[in-house]
Short mmCIF file of C-alpha atoms (C1' of nucleotides) in Angstrom, two decimals:
data_model
loop_
_atom_site.label_atom_id
_atom_site.label_comp_id
_atom_site.label_asym_id
_atom_site.label_seq_id
_atom_site.Cartn_x
_atom_site.Cartn_y
_atom_site.Cartn_z
CA UNK A 1 -59.24 56.95 112.53
CA UNK A 2 -63.09 56.14 112.74
CA UNK A 3 -65.44 56.75 115.33
CA UNK A 4 -68.65 55.33 115.94
CA UNK A 5 -71.21 57.78 118.01
CA UNK A 6 -74.12 55.59 119.83
CA UNK A 7 -76.73 57.84 120.90
CA UNK A 8 -80.46 58.24 120.73
CA UNK A 9 -80.19 61.86 121.25
CA UNK A 10 -80.66 62.88 118.12
CA UNK A 11 -79.50 66.96 118.28
CA UNK A 12 -76.07 65.66 120.34
CA UNK A 13 -75.74 63.23 117.59
CA UNK A 14 -75.53 65.46 115.05
CA UNK A 15 -73.54 68.17 117.26
CA UNK A 16 -71.09 65.27 117.53
CA UNK A 17 -70.70 64.58 114.43
CA UNK A 18 -70.40 67.44 113.05
CA UNK A 19 -67.11 68.56 115.76
CA UNK A 20 -66.17 64.99 114.95
CA UNK A 21 -65.41 65.43 110.99
CA UNK A 22 -64.24 69.10 111.66
CA UNK A 23 -61.65 67.52 113.55
CA UNK A 24 -60.56 65.17 110.53
CA UNK A 25 -62.43 61.95 111.93
CA UNK A 26 -64.80 59.69 109.60
CA UNK A 27 -67.57 59.22 111.64
CA UNK A 28 -70.77 56.73 111.83
CA UNK A 29 -73.43 56.59 113.84
CA UNK A 30 -76.32 54.75 115.50
CA UNK A 31 -79.48 56.00 117.28
CA UNK A 32 -79.85 52.07 119.18
CA UNK A 33 -77.88 49.60 120.89
CA UNK A 34 -78.55 46.98 117.85
CA UNK A 35 -77.70 49.12 115.25
CA UNK A 36 -74.83 49.94 116.96
CA UNK A 37 -73.36 46.20 117.70
CA UNK A 38 -74.35 45.83 114.08
CA UNK A 39 -71.74 48.79 113.15
CA UNK A 40 -68.85 47.82 115.16
CA UNK A 41 -69.10 44.61 113.88
CA UNK A 42 -69.62 45.84 110.08
CA UNK A 43 -67.92 49.64 110.49
CA UNK A 44 -64.82 48.49 111.55
CA UNK A 45 -64.07 51.32 114.20
CA UNK A 46 -61.21 52.54 115.60
CA UNK A 47 -63.38 53.77 118.86
CA UNK A 48 -66.73 53.88 120.07
CA UNK A 49 -68.56 56.58 121.76
CA UNK A 50 -71.42 54.65 123.50
CA UNK A 51 -74.29 56.33 125.55
CA UNK A 52 -76.03 54.07 128.28
CA UNK A 53 -79.59 55.29 127.67
CA UNK A 54 -80.40 54.12 124.72
CA UNK A 55 -83.84 52.22 123.35
CA UNK A 56 -84.11 48.30 123.10
CA UNK A 57 -80.70 47.11 124.03
CA UNK A 58 -79.29 48.54 127.50
CA UNK A 59 -76.15 50.23 126.90
CA UNK A 60 -73.90 47.70 129.35
CA UNK A 61 -75.60 44.76 127.53
CA UNK A 62 -73.65 46.43 123.86
CA UNK A 63 -70.56 46.68 126.09
CA UNK A 64 -70.61 43.30 126.57
CA UNK A 65 -71.67 42.24 123.36
CA UNK A 66 -69.08 44.01 121.42
CA UNK A 67 -66.63 42.83 124.25
CA UNK A 68 -67.27 39.25 123.28
CA UNK A 69 -65.33 39.21 120.47
CA UNK A 70 -63.56 43.23 119.64
CA UNK A 71 -61.43 45.01 122.00
CA UNK A 72 -62.10 48.70 119.70
CA UNK A 73 -61.64 51.26 122.96
CA UNK A 74 -64.99 51.80 124.06
CA UNK A 75 -65.72 55.56 125.90
CA UNK A 76 -68.96 56.13 127.74
CA UNK A 77 -71.55 59.07 127.58
CA UNK A 78 -74.19 59.10 130.42
CA UNK A 79 -76.08 61.44 132.44
CA UNK A 80 -75.95 59.16 135.52
CA UNK A 81 -73.29 60.57 137.95
CA UNK A 82 -73.48 57.94 140.49
CA UNK A 83 -70.48 55.94 140.99
CA UNK A 84 -71.98 52.43 140.49
CA UNK A 85 -72.90 52.73 137.28
CA UNK A 86 -69.35 53.76 135.85
CA UNK A 87 -68.31 50.75 137.65
CA UNK A 88 -70.75 48.35 135.62
CA UNK A 89 -69.94 50.04 132.75
CA UNK A 90 -66.08 49.76 133.54
CA UNK A 91 -66.18 46.43 134.48
CA UNK A 92 -68.09 45.53 131.60
CA UNK A 93 -65.26 46.45 129.25
CA UNK A 94 -65.59 50.39 128.67
CA UNK A 95 -62.29 51.76 128.54
CA UNK A 96 -63.77 55.61 129.81
CA UNK A 97 -66.27 57.36 131.48
CA UNK A 98 -67.64 60.85 130.84
CA UNK A 99 -70.90 62.32 132.42
CA UNK A 100 -73.01 64.52 130.67
CA UNK A 101 -72.85 67.28 130.33
CA UNK A 102 -69.57 67.27 128.88
CA UNK A 103 -66.69 70.06 128.16
CA UNK A 104 -66.19 69.17 124.56
CA UNK A 105 -62.58 69.81 124.27
CA UNK A 106 -61.86 67.21 127.66
CA UNK A 107 -64.18 64.85 125.22
CA UNK A 108 -61.91 65.23 122.52
CA UNK A 109 -58.96 64.63 124.47
CA UNK A 110 -60.07 61.30 125.77
CA UNK A 111 -60.85 60.52 122.38
CA UNK A 112 -57.11 61.05 121.61
CA UNK A 113 -56.01 59.58 124.61
CA UNK A 114 -57.54 56.36 123.22
CA UNK A 115 -56.99 56.68 119.93
CA UNK A 116 -53.15 56.62 121.00
CA UNK A 117 -53.79 53.76 122.98
CA UNK A 118 -54.69 51.83 119.67
CA UNK A 119 -52.21 53.15 117.54
CA UNK A 120 -49.21 52.24 119.76
CA UNK A 121 -51.35 48.38 120.15
CA UNK A 122 -52.01 46.88 117.12
CA UNK A 123 -49.91 48.07 113.83
CA UNK A 124 -50.83 47.05 110.25
CA UNK A 125 -47.56 47.45 109.61
CA UNK A 126 -46.80 50.07 107.83
CA UNK A 127 -45.28 48.28 104.66
CA UNK A 128 -43.75 49.37 101.72
CA UNK A 129 -43.66 46.83 98.46
CA UNK A 130 -40.57 47.50 96.21
CA UNK A 131 -40.15 44.68 93.69
CA UNK A 132 -41.12 41.38 95.01
CA UNK A 133 -39.50 43.04 98.39
CA UNK A 134 -41.34 43.89 101.24
CA UNK A 135 -39.94 46.79 103.92
CA UNK A 136 -41.50 47.59 107.05
CA UNK A 137 -39.62 50.31 108.32
CA UNK A 138 -40.90 49.98 112.05
CA UNK A 139 -39.46 46.38 112.31
CA UNK A 140 -36.24 47.24 110.35
CA UNK A 141 -37.08 43.98 107.99
CA UNK A 142 -36.68 43.50 104.69
CA UNK A 143 -38.42 40.17 103.22
CA UNK A 144 -39.04 38.38 100.44
CA UNK A 145 -42.61 38.83 99.36
CA UNK A 146 -44.65 35.59 100.77
CA UNK A 147 -42.06 34.50 103.44
CA UNK A 148 -44.07 36.01 106.59
CA UNK A 149 -40.35 34.27 108.79
CA UNK A 150 -37.48 33.08 108.37
CA UNK A 151 -34.62 36.02 109.25
CA UNK A 152 -34.73 38.90 106.79
CA UNK A 153 -33.53 37.96 103.32
CA UNK A 154 -31.64 41.33 103.40
CA UNK A 155 -29.43 43.35 105.94
CA UNK A 156 -29.19 46.60 105.70
CA UNK A 157 -26.91 48.81 107.75
CA UNK A 158 -28.11 52.07 109.81
CA UNK A 159 -26.70 54.73 107.05
CA UNK A 160 -28.68 52.43 104.31
CA UNK A 161 -31.87 52.75 106.94
CA UNK A 162 -32.04 56.50 107.46
CA UNK A 163 -31.63 57.03 103.48
CA UNK A 164 -34.21 54.70 102.52
CA UNK A 165 -36.53 56.07 105.17
CA UNK A 166 -36.31 59.61 103.10
CA UNK A 167 -37.01 57.77 100.33
CA UNK A 168 -39.88 55.85 101.41
CA UNK A 169 -41.03 58.13 103.01
CA UNK A 170 -41.40 60.48 100.04
CA UNK A 171 -42.47 58.50 97.15
CA UNK A 172 -42.44 59.76 94.01
CA UNK A 173 -40.92 62.98 95.12
CA UNK A 174 -37.97 64.62 94.15
CA UNK A 175 -35.54 64.47 97.01
CA UNK A 176 -32.10 67.04 96.30
CA UNK A 177 -28.51 66.05 97.31
CA UNK A 178 -28.67 68.47 99.67
CA UNK A 179 -31.93 67.38 101.40
CA UNK A 180 -30.59 63.79 101.82
CA UNK A 181 -27.42 65.06 102.47
CA UNK A 182 -28.44 66.81 105.35
CA UNK A 183 -31.23 64.64 106.63
CA UNK A 184 -28.59 61.74 106.58
CA UNK A 185 -24.87 62.49 107.48
CA UNK A 186 -26.12 66.21 108.99
CA UNK A 187 -25.98 69.78 107.58
CA UNK A 188 -22.29 70.27 107.97
CA UNK A 189 -21.76 67.29 105.12
CA UNK A 190 -23.97 68.94 101.74
CA UNK A 191 -21.31 68.86 99.67
CA UNK A 192 -20.16 65.46 100.09
CA UNK A 193 -22.38 63.88 96.95
CA UNK A 194 -19.69 61.53 97.24
CA UNK A 195 -21.87 59.73 100.17
CA UNK A 196 -24.63 59.58 98.00
CA UNK A 197 -23.35 57.93 95.48
CA UNK A 198 -21.78 55.17 97.36
CA UNK A 199 -24.68 54.65 99.46
CA UNK A 200 -27.63 54.84 97.01
CA UNK A 201 -25.60 52.03 94.76
CA UNK A 202 -25.74 50.15 98.29
CA UNK A 203 -28.94 50.33 98.57
CA UNK A 204 -29.31 49.43 94.57
CA UNK A 205 -27.54 46.51 94.86
CA UNK A 206 -29.46 45.22 97.98
CA UNK A 207 -32.80 45.88 96.68
CA UNK A 208 -33.22 46.42 93.08
CA UNK A 209 -34.85 43.27 91.00
CA UNK A 210 -31.76 44.58 88.74
CA UNK A 211 -29.08 46.90 89.95
CA UNK A 212 -27.58 48.01 87.47
CA UNK A 213 -30.78 49.12 85.45
CA UNK A 214 -32.50 50.39 88.60
CA UNK A 215 -36.57 51.03 88.92
CA UNK A 216 -36.87 52.22 91.81
CA UNK A 217 -34.01 54.60 93.00
CA UNK A 218 -33.63 56.89 89.90
CA UNK A 219 -31.39 59.89 89.55
CA UNK A 220 -32.10 63.01 88.03
CA UNK A 221 -29.00 64.17 86.72
CA UNK A 222 -27.33 67.76 88.33
CA UNK A 223 -30.71 67.58 90.85
CA UNK A 224 -30.96 64.14 93.08
CA UNK A 225 -32.70 61.26 93.51
CA UNK A 226 -36.22 60.09 93.12
CA UNK A 227 -37.93 56.67 94.82
CA UNK A 228 -40.85 55.12 92.56
CA UNK A 229 -42.85 52.36 94.13
CA UNK B 1 -49.64 43.69 139.16
CA UNK B 2 -47.39 46.65 140.67
CA UNK B 3 -48.95 50.07 141.08
CA UNK B 4 -47.25 53.25 141.56
CA UNK B 5 -48.56 56.31 144.15
CA UNK B 6 -47.32 59.51 143.48
CA UNK B 7 -48.50 61.87 145.51
CA UNK B 8 -47.41 64.50 147.98
CA UNK B 9 -50.45 64.12 150.58
CA UNK B 10 -49.47 62.00 153.20
CA UNK B 11 -52.77 61.09 154.62
CA UNK B 12 -54.05 60.45 150.73
CA UNK B 13 -50.76 58.15 149.88
CA UNK B 14 -51.75 56.03 153.25
CA UNK B 15 -55.43 55.43 152.39
CA UNK B 16 -54.28 54.66 148.88
CA UNK B 17 -51.33 52.38 149.59
CA UNK B 18 -53.66 50.07 152.15
CA UNK B 19 -56.76 50.56 150.07
CA UNK B 20 -55.17 49.05 147.06
CA UNK B 21 -53.04 46.48 148.88
CA UNK B 22 -56.12 44.95 150.28
CA UNK B 23 -57.06 44.50 146.70
CA UNK B 24 -54.06 42.66 145.74
CA UNK B 25 -51.88 45.04 144.56
CA UNK B 26 -48.35 45.71 145.02
CA UNK B 27 -47.72 49.23 145.79
CA UNK B 28 -44.84 51.71 145.32
CA UNK B 29 -45.26 55.22 146.32
CA UNK B 30 -43.57 58.75 146.00
CA UNK B 31 -43.96 62.18 147.45
CA UNK B 32 -42.71 64.31 144.60
CA UNK B 33 -42.06 64.48 140.92
CA UNK B 34 -38.56 63.42 140.76
CA UNK B 35 -38.92 60.49 142.81
CA UNK B 36 -41.97 59.34 140.80
CA UNK B 37 -40.05 59.32 137.33
CA UNK B 38 -37.00 57.10 139.52
CA UNK B 39 -39.51 54.90 140.38
CA UNK B 40 -41.16 54.20 136.84
CA UNK B 41 -37.65 53.91 135.96
CA UNK B 42 -36.53 51.74 138.36
CA UNK B 43 -39.54 50.16 140.28
CA UNK B 44 -40.87 48.85 136.91
CA UNK B 45 -44.71 49.62 137.58
CA UNK B 46 -47.52 48.11 135.78
CA UNK B 47 -49.62 51.36 136.00
CA UNK B 48 -49.17 54.74 137.58
CA UNK B 49 -51.24 56.66 139.87
CA UNK B 50 -49.81 60.39 139.39
CA UNK B 51 -51.51 63.76 141.55
CA UNK B 52 -50.51 66.66 139.63
CA UNK B 53 -49.96 69.02 142.12
CA UNK B 54 -46.73 67.49 143.62
CA UNK B 55 -43.60 69.85 144.63
CA UNK B 56 -39.76 69.85 142.76
CA UNK B 57 -41.69 68.70 139.52
CA UNK B 58 -44.78 69.52 137.90
CA UNK B 59 -46.80 66.83 137.32
CA UNK B 60 -46.86 67.69 133.65
CA UNK B 61 -43.73 67.42 133.45
CA UNK B 62 -43.34 64.30 135.16
CA UNK B 63 -46.08 62.73 132.74
CA UNK B 64 -43.62 64.26 129.51
CA UNK B 65 -40.45 62.76 131.53
CA UNK B 66 -42.18 59.04 131.21
CA UNK B 67 -43.98 58.77 128.33
CA UNK B 68 -40.10 60.18 126.59
CA UNK B 69 -39.88 56.46 126.93
CA UNK B 70 -42.50 54.64 128.64
CA UNK B 71 -45.57 53.43 127.68
CA UNK B 72 -46.66 52.37 131.27
CA UNK B 73 -50.36 53.67 131.82
CA UNK B 74 -50.75 56.89 133.95
CA UNK B 75 -53.85 57.52 135.47
CA UNK B 76 -53.92 61.32 136.50
CA UNK B 77 -55.56 62.58 140.33
CA UNK B 78 -56.19 66.12 140.20
CA UNK B 79 -58.10 68.48 142.43
CA UNK B 80 -57.89 71.38 139.32
CA UNK B 81 -61.69 70.90 137.68
CA UNK B 82 -61.14 73.07 134.89
CA UNK B 83 -61.09 71.17 131.23
CA UNK B 84 -58.13 72.97 129.98
CA UNK B 85 -55.84 71.21 132.84
CA UNK B 86 -57.54 67.87 131.75
CA UNK B 87 -56.97 68.49 128.31
CA UNK B 88 -53.32 69.38 128.87
CA UNK B 89 -52.60 66.33 131.19
CA UNK B 90 -54.49 63.99 128.89
CA UNK B 91 -52.46 65.07 125.56
CA UNK B 92 -49.11 65.27 127.30
CA UNK B 93 -49.82 61.22 127.26
CA UNK B 94 -51.90 60.09 130.68
CA UNK B 95 -54.29 57.78 129.77
CA UNK B 96 -57.57 58.79 132.53
CA UNK B 97 -57.82 61.93 134.44
CA UNK B 98 -60.05 61.84 137.66
CA UNK B 99 -60.63 65.14 139.88
CA UNK B 100 -60.61 64.80 143.90
CA UNK B 101 -62.31 64.21 145.65
CA UNK B 102 -63.10 60.82 144.01
CA UNK B 103 -65.08 57.82 144.98
CA UNK B 104 -62.83 55.17 145.81
CA UNK B 105 -65.15 52.11 143.81
CA UNK B 106 -64.99 54.79 140.64
CA UNK B 107 -60.91 54.81 141.16
CA UNK B 108 -60.74 51.19 141.21
CA UNK B 109 -62.77 50.76 138.29
CA UNK B 110 -60.63 52.57 136.37
CA UNK B 111 -57.59 50.97 137.58
CA UNK B 112 -58.89 47.67 136.40
CA UNK B 113 -60.01 49.11 133.27
CA UNK B 114 -56.19 50.57 132.28
CA UNK B 115 -54.93 47.12 133.85
CA UNK B 116 -56.86 45.23 131.08
CA UNK B 117 -55.58 47.54 128.86
CA UNK B 118 -51.81 46.47 129.12
CA UNK B 119 -52.96 42.76 130.27
CA UNK B 120 -54.89 41.97 127.30
CA UNK B 121 -51.96 42.54 124.95
CA UNK B 122 -49.76 39.83 126.46
CA UNK B 123 -52.40 36.83 127.16
CA UNK B 124 -51.85 35.60 123.42
CA UNK B 125 -48.10 35.07 123.74
CA UNK B 126 -48.18 33.64 127.06
CA UNK B 127 -45.72 31.10 126.06
CA UNK B 128 -43.11 30.74 123.35
CA UNK B 129 -40.89 28.53 122.05
CA UNK B 130 -36.84 29.14 121.58
CA UNK B 131 -35.81 25.85 120.26
CA UNK B 132 -36.52 23.36 122.41
CA UNK B 133 -37.15 25.35 125.81
CA UNK B 134 -40.72 26.79 126.29
CA UNK B 135 -40.67 30.07 127.88
CA UNK B 136 -43.70 31.14 130.08
CA UNK B 137 -43.69 35.03 130.72
CA UNK B 138 -46.32 34.77 132.87
CA UNK B 139 -45.28 32.11 135.68
CA UNK B 140 -41.49 33.11 135.10
CA UNK B 141 -40.60 29.49 133.76
CA UNK B 142 -38.56 27.99 130.83
CA UNK B 143 -38.58 24.43 130.75
CA UNK B 144 -37.13 21.73 128.14
CA UNK B 145 -39.84 20.81 125.50
CA UNK B 146 -41.67 18.19 126.64
CA UNK B 147 -40.88 18.35 130.38
CA UNK B 148 -44.27 19.19 132.13
CA UNK B 149 -43.46 18.54 135.30
CA UNK B 150 -40.07 19.24 137.46
CA UNK B 151 -38.33 22.24 138.41
CA UNK B 152 -37.33 24.97 135.36
CA UNK B 153 -34.88 23.66 133.66
CA UNK B 154 -33.16 27.10 132.83
CA UNK B 155 -33.37 29.91 135.90
CA UNK B 156 -32.86 33.54 134.60
CA UNK B 157 -32.03 36.15 137.00
CA UNK B 158 -34.90 39.50 137.33
CA UNK B 159 -32.86 41.53 135.06
CA UNK B 160 -32.64 38.55 132.66
CA UNK B 161 -36.38 38.39 132.64
CA UNK B 162 -37.24 42.06 131.98
CA UNK B 163 -34.99 41.72 129.00
CA UNK B 164 -36.42 38.58 127.76
CA UNK B 165 -40.20 40.18 128.13
CA UNK B 166 -39.30 42.90 125.74
CA UNK B 167 -38.00 40.82 123.18
CA UNK B 168 -40.93 38.02 123.47
CA UNK B 169 -43.32 40.77 123.14
CA UNK B 170 -41.47 42.38 119.82
CA UNK B 171 -41.26 39.19 117.85
CA UNK B 172 -39.36 39.67 114.83
CA UNK B 173 -38.72 43.62 115.30
CA UNK B 174 -35.77 45.58 115.70
CA UNK B 175 -35.47 46.77 119.30
CA UNK B 176 -33.23 49.81 119.49
CA UNK B 177 -30.23 49.97 122.16
CA UNK B 178 -32.09 52.84 123.67
CA UNK B 179 -35.32 51.27 123.53
CA UNK B 180 -33.82 47.78 125.61
CA UNK B 181 -31.46 49.87 127.49
CA UNK B 182 -34.24 52.97 128.86
CA UNK B 183 -37.00 50.24 129.43
CA UNK B 184 -34.88 47.44 131.21
CA UNK B 185 -32.29 49.96 133.11
CA UNK B 186 -34.25 53.27 133.39
CA UNK B 187 -33.88 56.70 131.10
CA UNK B 188 -30.78 57.39 132.43
CA UNK B 189 -28.46 54.66 131.23
CA UNK B 190 -29.68 54.99 127.50
CA UNK B 191 -25.84 55.05 126.59
CA UNK B 192 -24.68 52.13 128.70
CA UNK B 193 -24.39 49.71 126.12
CA UNK B 194 -21.79 48.03 127.75
CA UNK B 195 -25.33 46.02 130.10
CA UNK B 196 -27.03 44.91 126.96
CA UNK B 197 -24.07 42.91 125.70
CA UNK B 198 -23.70 41.33 128.83
CA UNK B 199 -27.00 40.32 129.44
CA UNK B 200 -27.96 39.21 126.02
CA UNK B 201 -24.20 37.40 126.08
CA UNK B 202 -25.96 35.76 128.75
CA UNK B 203 -29.80 35.12 127.59
CA UNK B 204 -27.68 33.55 124.72
CA UNK B 205 -25.61 31.17 127.33
CA UNK B 206 -28.94 30.19 128.68
CA UNK B 207 -31.69 29.78 125.95
CA UNK B 208 -29.59 29.05 122.50
CA UNK B 209 -28.88 25.87 121.21
CA UNK B 210 -25.52 27.19 120.35
CA UNK B 211 -24.72 30.08 122.01
CA UNK B 212 -21.72 31.00 119.68
CA UNK B 213 -24.23 30.98 116.57
CA UNK B 214 -27.22 32.61 117.91
CA UNK B 215 -30.21 31.95 115.74
CA UNK B 216 -33.02 33.80 118.03
CA UNK B 217 -31.27 36.64 119.75
CA UNK B 218 -29.65 38.43 116.93
CA UNK B 219 -27.82 41.71 116.75
CA UNK B 220 -27.58 44.33 113.81
CA UNK B 221 -24.47 46.32 114.27
CA UNK B 222 -25.26 49.85 115.08
CA UNK B 223 -28.92 49.70 115.31
CA UNK B 224 -29.88 46.69 118.18
CA UNK B 225 -31.44 44.07 118.48
CA UNK B 226 -33.80 41.47 117.07
CA UNK B 227 -35.64 38.32 118.50
CA UNK B 228 -36.36 35.38 115.90
CA UNK B 229 -38.81 33.01 117.06
"C1'" DA C 1 -11.99 64.36 68.75
"C1'" DG C 2 -10.52 66.48 73.16
"C1'" DC C 3 -12.35 67.49 77.44
"C1'" DG C 4 -14.33 67.79 81.64
"C1'" DG C 5 -18.12 67.33 85.47
"C1'" DG C 6 -21.39 64.03 87.09
"C1'" DC C 7 -22.46 59.31 88.41
"C1'" DG C 8 -21.84 54.24 89.39
"C1'" DT C 9 -18.47 50.81 91.26
"C1'" DT C 10 -15.05 48.73 94.07
"C1'" DA C 11 -11.31 47.92 96.90
"C1'" DG C 12 -8.99 49.03 101.61
"C1'" DG C 13 -8.02 51.45 106.44
"C1'" DG C 14 -9.41 53.12 110.67
"C1'" DA C 15 -13.01 53.93 114.16
"C1'" DT C 16 -16.38 51.99 115.75
"C1'" DC C 17 -19.36 48.21 117.98
"C1'" DC C 18 -20.19 43.70 119.50
"C1'" DG C 19 -18.69 38.88 122.41
"C1'" DT C 20 -17.38 37.16 126.51
"C1'" DG C 21 -14.00 36.29 130.08
"C1'" DA C 22 -12.50 37.70 134.83
"C1'" DG C 23 -13.05 40.15 139.40
"C1'" DG C 24 -15.05 43.71 142.38
"C1'" DA C 25 -19.31 45.84 145.45
"C1'" DC C 26 -23.51 44.95 147.19
"C1'" DC C 27 -27.42 42.53 149.76
"C1'" DG C 28 -29.99 39.19 152.05
"C1'" DG C 29 -30.23 34.71 154.42
"C1'" DC C 30 -27.99 31.20 157.42
"C1'" DG D 1 -19.06 36.05 160.04
"C1'" DC D 2 -19.94 33.69 155.94
"C1'" DC D 3 -21.31 32.54 151.21
"C1'" DG D 4 -24.30 32.11 146.94
"C1'" DG D 5 -26.46 35.04 144.06
"C1'" DT D 6 -26.98 39.19 141.34
"C1'" DC D 7 -25.27 43.34 138.93
"C1'" DC D 8 -21.73 45.92 137.49
"C1'" DT D 9 -16.88 47.72 135.80
"C1'" DC D 10 -13.09 46.59 132.95
"C1'" DA D 11 -10.31 44.65 129.41
"C1'" DC D 12 -9.40 42.61 124.72
"C1'" DG D 13 -10.10 40.36 120.42
"C1'" DG D 14 -12.90 39.94 116.48
"C1'" DA D 15 -16.66 41.43 113.76
"C1'" DT D 16 -18.64 44.90 111.03
"C1'" DC D 17 -19.52 50.01 109.07
"C1'" DC D 18 -18.31 54.26 107.66
"C1'" DC D 19 -15.27 56.76 104.69
"C1'" DT D 20 -11.34 57.96 101.59
"C1'" DA D 21 -9.62 57.45 97.37
"C1'" DA D 22 -9.38 55.93 92.98
"C1'" DC D 23 -11.02 53.94 88.22
"C1'" DG D 24 -14.28 53.72 84.02
"C1'" DC D 25 -18.37 55.26 81.92
"C1'" DC D 26 -21.65 58.62 79.68
"C1'" DC D 27 -22.78 62.89 78.36
"C1'" DG D 28 -22.94 67.44 76.99
"C1'" DC D 29 -19.86 71.07 75.63
"C1'" DT D 30 -15.69 73.49 73.44
#
DNA sequence: AGCGGGCGTTAGGGATCCGTGAGGACCGGC
DNA sequence: GCCGGTCCTCACGGATCCCTAACGCCCGCT
């Protein structure tokens, strides 16, 4: 999550950088409008914190310039409290408006709200490659590499998806029999190792280039299984 | 654009209804939390204005209940100005927070901002081709390819439109039974899989070239349905 | 060599899920 | 009151999936 902070107040800029970095955000900074526009274009931020009172280019023009080509969420910071200015900024394309001085925890909460919005909106498709197959867990699709359309090349059953999901979420890690059985079939089937043998076999048949010589779904005798990307 | 206004203050409710209606919005109203949840489920609003201080069900619980199954934008109105309450509401899933008393033009601007957010999403897919049919979600029409004039070749019922809309907005992705049921019939019908079977069947009969061999509305047994363009 | 445990695979049977038709309940318009 | 449209309930044949049982195979142990 990368945030661009644009403000001409160096002290506030520094405070925001520190606070945001401490929350795990990646921070870009700009101190005037031109720099802000440039960094939106070339820095690819996921969210913009924009002060309206910056030199060289008016904040409203920054919003309009950005909105001409980008849909990145814009959260406006401003000292002005009159509603006319808020209306102008929001109608120019801003997504939220906070007046200074502001409570930091409120600002952070509003940032989280905007981050949610972009998280659900655009999905770079959390996708994993297995040989020449591409697995998309969210869309529940497995397509042959290169084929972006046309029905899914491979169909998996619900149980197969649950098992595959566990493997893909823990790449390279050893997953014990009990862990896998408890997560897929529930805690009362920790001893039914036969289920695992059967479904791992089916996953290999559908996903391994050479099912007889597994290279991604590996067995560790006596322990469990491991997924190697 | 349909807006649900939930507030226990009858006078404010009436003022908002009149103001919003004058701006061309369709307005639904609720005066307590339970009614609000019910209307989100069955009224299919595009935006929710929610007062936090309502009887019967706490406002925060309303947010959580709605967020459990719907992504509709929620704009909170509240008399409380302390930032802790704002943070709670925003983190529960609200998209914006306005404190009473508020300036009406600011509220309207924030409503427009939220409306943009949901509107920009569907523009690129305003029209979709299914076989030799062309579906226009905005105009709610289905015409045979080539015929630009004349009445719609195919008529769909309101429920069929809601279902079709979900499919067209998520092309290629698997939509689970629960997701579809919750979005079309509300969260209290997550188990009525029979509804889905029936209406998918009707969509296929009206939209598939060969209803008996569906190529666009596909079923994944045990999981849900998938729309393939 | 003989044996036993863990592993991979195959082949059904029973349960669940799906597609579709018919018909009743409800509503607004004429 | 009548009627067309929409939504929902119910029922049943067929498709799909999950689980059980059984059979080789490999490897380490006796």
